[in-house]
Coordinates of C-alpha atoms in Angstrom, one line a residue:
M239 CA -75.7 -134.5 59.3
I240 CA -73.8 -135.5 62.8
I241 CA -72.1 -138.4 60.4
F242 CA -71.9 -135.7 57.8
S243 CA -69.8 -134.1 59.7
A244 CA -67.9 -135.9 61.6
L245 CA -67.4 -138.6 58.3
S246 CA -65.7 -134.4 57.3
L247 CA -63.5 -134.3 59.9
A248 CA -62.2 -137.7 59.6
A249 CA -61.1 -136.9 55.8
F250 CA -59.8 -133.4 57.3
F251 CA -58.0 -135.3 60.0
L252 CA -56.3 -137.5 57.2
L253 CA -55.2 -135.4 54.9
S254 CA -53.3 -133.5 57.3
L255 CA -51.6 -136.2 58.6
L256 CA -50.2 -137.3 55.2
F257 CA -49.5 -133.0 54.5
F258 CA -47.4 -133.6 57.3
L259 CA -46.1 -137.4 57.5
S260 CA -44.8 -136.1 53.1
I261 CA -43.3 -133.3 54.5
W262 CA -41.6 -135.1 57.4
R263 CA -40.3 -137.5 54.7
K264 CA -38.7 -134.9 52.4
Q265 CA -36.7 -133.2 55.2
K266 CA -35.3 -136.3 56.5
K267 CA -34.4 -137.5 52.7
Y268 CA -33.6 -133.8 52.8
Q269 CA -31.9 -133.1 55.6
F270 CA -28.1 -133.4 54.9
L271 CA -28.3 -131.3 52.2
P272 CA -25.9 -127.6 51.9
P273 CA -28.2 -124.7 53.1
G274 CA -29.7 -122.1 51.9
P275 CA -32.3 -119.8 52.6
A276 CA -35.0 -121.0 54.7
P277 CA -38.0 -122.1 51.8
L278 CA -41.8 -121.3 52.6
P279 CA -44.4 -124.2 52.7
L280 CA -44.5 -125.7 49.2
L281 CA -43.6 -122.5 47.8
G282 CA -40.4 -122.9 48.1
T283 CA -37.3 -119.9 47.8
P284 CA -39.5 -118.6 44.8
K285 CA -37.0 -114.9 45.1
Y286 CA -33.9 -116.5 44.2
V287 CA -35.7 -119.4 41.9
G288 CA -34.8 -118.0 37.9
V289 CA -31.9 -117.3 36.0
H290 CA -32.8 -113.5 36.1
N291 CA -32.9 -114.4 39.7
A292 CA -29.7 -116.5 40.0
C293 CA -27.7 -113.2 37.9
K294 CA -29.3 -110.8 41.2
Y295 CA -28.8 -113.2 44.4
Y296 CA -26.6 -116.0 43.8
P297 CA -23.4 -113.6 44.6
E298 CA -24.7 -113.0 47.4
L299 CA -26.1 -116.0 48.5
H300 CA -22.6 -116.9 47.5
K301 CA -21.0 -115.0 50.3
K302 CA -23.0 -115.9 52.8
F303 CA -23.2 -119.8 53.1
G304 CA -20.0 -120.6 50.8
P305 CA -19.6 -122.3 47.1
I306 CA -22.7 -124.8 47.9
F307 CA -26.3 -123.8 48.9
T308 CA -29.3 -124.7 48.3
V309 CA -33.4 -122.9 47.2
W310 CA -36.2 -124.7 46.5
K311 CA -38.6 -125.3 43.1
L312 CA -41.6 -125.1 45.2
T313 CA -41.1 -128.9 46.4
R314 CA -37.3 -129.9 44.8
P315 CA -34.0 -128.8 46.0
V316 CA -31.5 -126.8 43.7
V317 CA -27.6 -128.0 44.7
V318 CA -25.9 -123.7 43.7
L319 CA -22.4 -124.5 42.5
C320 CA -19.9 -122.1 43.0
G321 CA -16.7 -120.9 41.7
F322 CA -13.5 -122.6 39.3
E323 CA -13.2 -125.4 41.9
V324 CA -16.5 -126.3 43.8
V325 CA -17.7 -126.3 39.8
K326 CA -14.9 -128.2 37.7
D327 CA -15.0 -131.0 40.9
A328 CA -19.3 -132.0 39.8
L329 CA -19.1 -131.6 36.5
V330 CA -15.6 -132.9 35.4
N331 CA -13.6 -134.9 38.9
H332 CA -17.2 -136.4 39.3
G333 CA -18.9 -136.0 35.7
D334 CA -20.5 -139.7 36.4
E335 CA -22.4 -138.7 39.4
F336 CA -23.3 -135.1 37.8
S337 CA -24.3 -135.7 34.6
G338 CA -28.3 -136.8 34.8
R339 CA -31.0 -134.3 33.7
P340 CA -34.0 -133.7 36.0
F341 CA -37.6 -134.7 35.2
F342 CA -39.5 -131.0 34.3
P343 CA -43.4 -132.4 33.0
V344 CA -43.8 -129.3 31.5
Y345 CA -40.2 -129.9 28.7
D346 CA -41.4 -134.2 29.0
R347 CA -44.3 -133.2 27.5
Y348 CA -43.1 -130.9 25.0
S349 CA -40.8 -133.2 24.0
G350 CA -42.4 -136.4 24.5
G351 CA -40.9 -138.3 26.4
Y352 CA -37.7 -138.8 24.7
N353 CA -34.0 -139.2 25.9
F354 CA -32.3 -136.4 24.8
G355 CA -28.9 -137.7 26.3
R356 CA -29.5 -140.5 23.7
L357 CA -30.2 -138.0 21.0
R358 CA -27.3 -136.0 22.3
R359 CA -24.7 -137.9 21.4
F360 CA -26.4 -139.4 18.3
T361 CA -26.4 -135.6 17.4
I362 CA -22.5 -135.2 17.7
A363 CA -21.1 -138.0 15.4
S364 CA -24.2 -136.8 13.2
L365 CA -22.5 -133.5 13.4
R366 CA -18.8 -134.7 12.9
N367 CA -20.1 -137.3 9.7
F368 CA -21.3 -133.6 8.8
G369 CA -18.6 -131.9 9.3
M370 CA -18.6 -130.2 11.4
G371 CA -15.3 -128.9 12.9
K372 CA -13.4 -129.6 9.9
T373 CA -12.5 -128.3 6.5
V374 CA -16.2 -128.2 4.5
M375 CA -17.5 -126.3 8.0
E376 CA -14.4 -123.7 7.5
K377 CA -15.2 -123.3 3.7
R378 CA -19.5 -122.7 5.1
V379 CA -17.9 -120.2 7.2
L380 CA -15.7 -118.8 4.8
E381 CA -18.2 -118.1 2.1
E382 CA -21.0 -116.9 4.4
S383 CA -18.5 -113.9 5.7
Q384 CA -18.2 -113.0 3.0
S385 CA -22.6 -112.8 2.3
L386 CA -22.2 -110.7 5.7
I387 CA -19.4 -108.4 4.3
Q388 CA -21.7 -107.9 1.5
A389 CA -24.2 -107.3 3.9
V390 CA -22.6 -104.9 5.9
S391 CA -21.3 -102.9 3.4
Q392 CA -24.6 -102.3 2.1
T393 CA -25.3 -100.0 4.9
G394 CA -22.7 -96.9 4.1
G395 CA -21.1 -96.3 7.7
K396 CA -24.4 -95.2 8.8
P397 CA -26.0 -96.0 12.5
F398 CA -28.0 -99.5 12.3
N399 CA -28.4 -102.9 14.3
P400 CA -26.4 -105.5 13.2
I401 CA -28.2 -108.5 14.8
T402 CA -30.9 -109.3 12.0
L403 CA -27.0 -110.0 9.4
L404 CA -25.4 -111.4 12.0
A405 CA -28.4 -113.7 12.3
C406 CA -29.3 -114.0 8.5
A407 CA -25.6 -115.9 8.6
V408 CA -25.4 -117.3 11.7
A409 CA -28.5 -119.7 10.7
N410 CA -27.4 -119.8 7.4
V411 CA -24.2 -121.6 8.5
T412 CA -26.4 -123.5 11.1
S413 CA -28.7 -124.3 9.1
Y414 CA -26.6 -125.4 6.5
A415 CA -25.2 -128.5 9.0
L416 CA -28.1 -129.5 10.2
M417 CA -30.5 -129.8 6.6
G418 CA -27.7 -129.0 3.9
E419 CA -29.8 -125.6 2.8
H420 CA -28.1 -121.9 2.0
F421 CA -30.9 -118.4 2.2
Y422 CA -30.3 -115.1 0.7
Y423 CA -31.0 -112.6 3.0
E424 CA -34.0 -111.4 2.2
D425 CA -35.4 -114.5 1.2
P426 CA -38.6 -114.9 3.7
K427 CA -38.2 -118.4 4.2
L428 CA -35.0 -117.6 6.9
Q429 CA -36.2 -114.5 8.3
E430 CA -39.6 -117.3 9.0
L431 CA -36.7 -119.4 10.8
I432 CA -34.9 -116.8 12.6
I433 CA -37.8 -115.9 14.3
T434 CA -39.2 -119.3 14.5
T435 CA -36.4 -120.7 16.7
R436 CA -36.6 -117.0 17.9
K437 CA -39.8 -118.1 19.3
F438 CA -38.4 -121.5 20.5
A439 CA -36.2 -120.3 22.7
L440 CA -38.3 -117.4 24.6
I441 CA -41.5 -120.2 24.5
S442 CA -42.3 -123.9 25.3
H443 CA -45.1 -125.3 22.2
N444 CA -47.5 -127.5 22.8
P445 CA -46.3 -131.2 21.5
L446 CA -46.3 -131.7 18.3
H447 CA -47.9 -134.6 16.2
E448 CA -46.2 -137.4 16.0
E449 CA -45.6 -140.7 13.9
E450 CA -46.1 -144.6 15.4
H451 CA -42.9 -145.3 16.7
L452 CA -41.2 -148.2 17.6
P453 CA -41.3 -149.2 21.7
G454 CA -38.1 -148.9 23.6
S455 CA -36.6 -145.5 20.0
H456 CA -35.3 -142.3 20.4
F457 CA -35.7 -142.2 17.2
C458 CA -39.2 -140.9 15.0
D459 CA -40.1 -137.7 13.2
N460 CA -40.8 -135.1 17.1
S461 CA -37.6 -136.6 18.5
L462 CA -35.7 -135.0 15.2
I463 CA -37.8 -131.7 14.6
M464 CA -37.5 -131.6 18.8
T465 CA -33.2 -131.8 18.5
V466 CA -33.0 -130.0 14.6
T467 CA -35.0 -127.2 16.7
M468 CA -33.1 -126.9 19.8
L469 CA -29.7 -126.9 17.3
L470 CA -31.0 -124.1 15.4
A471 CA -32.6 -122.4 18.6
A472 CA -28.6 -122.5 20.7
G473 CA -26.1 -122.3 17.4
M474 CA -27.9 -119.2 16.2
E475 CA -29.3 -117.0 19.3
T476 CA -26.5 -118.2 21.1
T477 CA -23.8 -117.3 19.0
S478 CA -25.6 -114.2 16.9
S479 CA -25.5 -112.5 20.0
T480 CA -21.7 -113.1 21.7
L481 CA -20.5 -112.2 17.3
K482 CA -23.3 -108.8 18.0
F483 CA -21.2 -108.3 21.4
C484 CA -17.9 -108.4 20.6
L485 CA -19.1 -105.9 18.2
V486 CA -19.5 -103.7 20.9
V487 CA -17.3 -104.2 22.6
A488 CA -14.8 -103.3 20.1
S489 CA -16.5 -100.1 19.2
N490 CA -15.9 -99.3 22.6
Y491 CA -12.3 -100.4 23.3
P492 CA -10.3 -98.3 20.0
D493 CA -7.0 -100.0 20.6
V494 CA -8.0 -103.2 21.3
Q495 CA -10.0 -103.5 17.4
R496 CA -6.7 -101.7 16.0
K497 CA -4.3 -103.8 17.8
V498 CA -6.7 -107.3 16.7
Q499 CA -6.5 -106.2 13.1
Q500 CA -3.4 -105.2 12.9
E501 CA -2.6 -108.6 14.1
I502 CA -5.5 -110.1 11.0
D503 CA -3.2 -107.8 8.3
E504 CA 0.5 -109.1 9.0
V505 CA -0.8 -112.6 9.4
T506 CA -3.4 -112.6 5.8
E507 CA -0.9 -109.8 4.5
S508 CA -4.3 -108.4 3.9
Q509 CA -4.4 -110.7 0.4
R510 CA -7.6 -113.0 1.8
P511 CA -9.5 -114.0 4.6
P512 CA -8.6 -115.1 7.7
G513 CA -8.9 -119.3 7.9
I514 CA -8.7 -121.9 11.0
M515 CA -5.3 -122.9 10.5
D516 CA -4.4 -118.8 11.7
R517 CA -5.8 -118.7 15.1
A518 CA -2.2 -120.0 16.0
Q519 CA -0.6 -117.0 14.6
M520 CA -3.1 -114.7 15.6
P521 CA -2.9 -115.2 19.5
Y522 CA -3.7 -111.0 20.4
T523 CA -7.5 -111.6 18.3
N524 CA -8.5 -115.5 19.7
A525 CA -8.0 -114.2 22.9
V526 CA -9.9 -110.9 22.5
V527 CA -12.6 -113.5 21.8
H528 CA -12.8 -115.7 24.6
E529 CA -12.4 -112.4 27.1
I530 CA -15.4 -110.7 25.3
Q531 CA -16.6 -113.8 25.9
R532 CA -16.1 -114.2 29.4
I533 CA -17.3 -110.5 30.7
F534 CA -20.3 -111.4 28.4
D535 CA -21.1 -114.4 30.4
L536 CA -24.2 -115.0 28.1
A537 CA -25.7 -118.4 30.3
P538 CA -25.1 -117.5 33.5
T539 CA -26.3 -120.9 34.9
A540 CA -25.8 -124.1 32.9
H541 CA -28.7 -125.9 32.5
Y542 CA -29.9 -127.7 35.2
H543 CA -28.2 -131.5 35.3
A544 CA -28.8 -133.8 38.4
V545 CA -27.6 -136.5 40.5
T546 CA -27.1 -139.9 38.9
K547 CA -27.0 -141.8 42.6
D548 CA -27.0 -140.5 46.5
T549 CA -23.8 -139.2 46.0
Q550 CA -21.6 -137.5 49.0
F551 CA -20.0 -134.6 47.7
R552 CA -17.7 -132.5 49.3
G553 CA -19.1 -133.0 53.1
Y554 CA -22.8 -133.0 52.0
T555 CA -25.1 -136.1 51.3
L556 CA -27.1 -134.9 47.2
P557 CA -30.2 -137.9 47.0
K558 CA -30.6 -139.4 43.7
G559 CA -32.2 -136.6 41.8
T560 CA -31.7 -133.7 43.8
I561 CA -30.8 -131.0 40.8
V562 CA -27.9 -129.2 40.5
T563 CA -27.3 -125.5 38.9
P564 CA -23.4 -124.4 38.1
F565 CA -23.9 -120.6 38.6
L566 CA -21.0 -120.5 35.6
T567 CA -20.8 -116.5 36.0
S568 CA -19.0 -117.8 39.4
V569 CA -16.8 -119.5 37.5
L570 CA -16.0 -116.7 35.5
S571 CA -15.2 -114.1 37.1
D572 CA -13.0 -116.3 40.3
P573 CA -10.9 -113.7 41.4
T574 CA -8.4 -117.5 41.9
Q575 CA -8.8 -118.1 38.2
W576 CA -8.2 -114.5 36.8
E577 CA -5.8 -111.4 37.8
T578 CA -8.4 -108.5 37.0
P579 CA -12.0 -110.6 37.1
N580 CA -13.8 -107.1 36.6
E581 CA -12.4 -106.5 34.2
F582 CA -11.8 -106.3 30.2
N583 CA -8.3 -108.1 30.0
P584 CA -7.1 -109.8 26.6
G585 CA -4.0 -111.0 28.0
H586 CA -5.8 -113.1 31.0
F587 CA -5.6 -115.5 27.6
L588 CA -2.1 -114.2 27.0
D589 CA 1.3 -116.3 28.2
D590 CA 5.0 -114.4 29.2
K591 CA 5.6 -114.6 25.1
G592 CA 2.3 -113.2 23.9
Q593 CA 1.1 -116.8 22.7
F594 CA -2.0 -117.7 23.6
R595 CA -3.0 -120.0 26.7
T596 CA -5.8 -121.9 27.3
R597 CA -7.4 -121.4 31.3
P598 CA -9.6 -123.9 33.0
A599 CA -11.8 -121.6 34.5
F600 CA -13.3 -120.1 31.0
M601 CA -16.5 -122.9 31.0
A602 CA -19.0 -120.1 28.9
F603 CA -19.5 -123.6 27.1
S604 CA -19.8 -125.4 30.4
A605 CA -17.8 -128.6 31.2
G606 CA -18.0 -131.8 31.6
K607 CA -19.6 -134.9 30.6
R608 CA -22.3 -131.5 28.9
I609 CA -20.4 -129.2 27.6
C610 CA -22.2 -127.7 25.1
A611 CA -22.5 -129.9 21.6
G612 CA -21.3 -127.5 19.5
E613 CA -18.8 -125.8 21.0
S614 CA -16.5 -126.5 18.6
L615 CA -18.2 -124.8 15.6
A616 CA -19.4 -122.0 18.1
R617 CA -15.9 -121.4 18.6
M618 CA -15.1 -121.7 14.3
K619 CA -18.3 -119.2 13.6
L620 CA -16.9 -116.8 16.2
F621 CA -13.9 -116.6 15.4
L622 CA -13.5 -117.0 12.0
L623 CA -16.3 -113.7 11.4
F624 CA -15.4 -111.8 13.9
S625 CA -11.4 -112.0 12.0
A626 CA -13.5 -111.1 8.9
L627 CA -15.9 -108.9 10.3
L628 CA -13.0 -106.3 12.2
Q629 CA -10.4 -107.5 8.4
N630 CA -13.3 -105.5 6.4
F631 CA -14.7 -102.5 9.1
T632 CA -13.7 -100.7 11.9
F633 CA -16.7 -100.2 14.7
S634 CA -17.6 -97.2 16.3
Q635 CA -20.7 -96.1 17.8
P636 CA -22.9 -93.5 16.9
P637 CA -22.1 -90.2 16.7
G638 CA -22.9 -88.6 20.0
I639 CA -22.7 -92.0 22.3
P640 CA -20.7 -92.3 24.7
H641 CA -18.0 -95.1 25.0
Q642 CA -18.5 -97.5 27.9
D643 CA -15.9 -99.3 30.3
C644 CA -15.9 -103.2 30.9
K645 CA -18.2 -102.9 33.9
Q646 CA -21.1 -100.7 32.1
L647 CA -20.9 -103.2 29.4
Q648 CA -21.7 -105.9 31.3
Q649 CA -24.5 -103.8 33.6
N650 CA -26.3 -103.1 29.7
K651 CA -25.4 -106.3 27.9
S652 CA -29.5 -107.2 27.3
N653 CA -29.8 -104.1 25.8
H654 CA -26.7 -104.2 24.0
H655 CA -28.9 -106.7 20.8
F656 CA -30.9 -103.6 20.4
S657 CA -28.2 -101.0 20.2
Q658 CA -27.3 -99.4 17.0
L659 CA -23.0 -99.7 15.1
C660 CA -21.4 -98.4 12.2
A661 CA -18.8 -99.7 10.2
T662 CA -16.3 -98.2 8.2
P663 CA -15.1 -99.8 5.3
R664 CA -11.1 -100.1 5.9
S665 CA -8.6 -100.1 2.6
L666 CA -7.9 -104.0 2.2
S667 CA -4.1 -102.7 -0.2
P668 CA -1.2 -104.1 1.2

């Protein structure tokens, strides 16, 4: 009994020694990280980790600790980058060092351990071969816009939630790009595709059954399914949600909506739907779409990055594998880059002559080597579908619903997914 107690005591001291040795090594490894809130042993800083917490707490941490600070995901540090200059410096000027992805067991288990860095390059090349950003995809989006217009016209000007119809239209375009399939909006197969894709965007599934693949190969049935599913989720959910917000903003800013409609009518002479080549002659419409994306701020933080090697960055040392998250909200609302960052102002994207101007701080799709793979297709869908809808309808709030300003729209953006609008048909007579 005495021997057993002595062994137990010795084991306890040994485990304690190993535990404190591990903590000491970790502290030594990360001693030159940026400052931040003090982590709790083993728990990290749970209050400051997660997308919703980023929206809520990162601005105050930015103000307290500066444009680079550290929070802790359990025992792993997460370095947060804030403001245009810092984010650009990391993602663009030091793109190679900040282009890695961190290892998370749950995602690795779900994906089967496949290297999506290689699949990303293959996917972009394949989408280009299928016509992403080319005339064939423009034709497909324009054809889909007619189906969407017909579906909206059936609402008869009564209050309805456009999100389902928008999701059908966007899913059809994405489905055509990936699988060459088109569905009627009432098709149960399309509805199942939309529901399944939304579930994928919200939760992680168990790994799918996979066939044997060659050692070292990243191309097999499982990796193909994973890639297609992620592209569907990214292409459908983000674009349809952004389009819905575009219509919500238009209904709350009727003067802006009328100016967009006037520009569309002048360019098309009410004889045809706007095409992608018209974008240069429609600077105000283009500016409105960009400004709506800026204030919508769909992705407050970019997907986690990881440094690919020990990196010296702005006076700090980030060991290889350190998780990094760019806080995109701080870029899209950076007061050094936007004249009126807290207001809805399409003028942010117009020069003194009323022509469209690009803004380096417009990072709605992130930036650098990890910029959204479907950026060009998403931009095309947003411009063409938004223009087609406003050419054919005037959108307004249902009776009794007051207009909201920019601050209210941003505060309530999570509720816009469920809100209703009215679509009044417009006369297209020249």
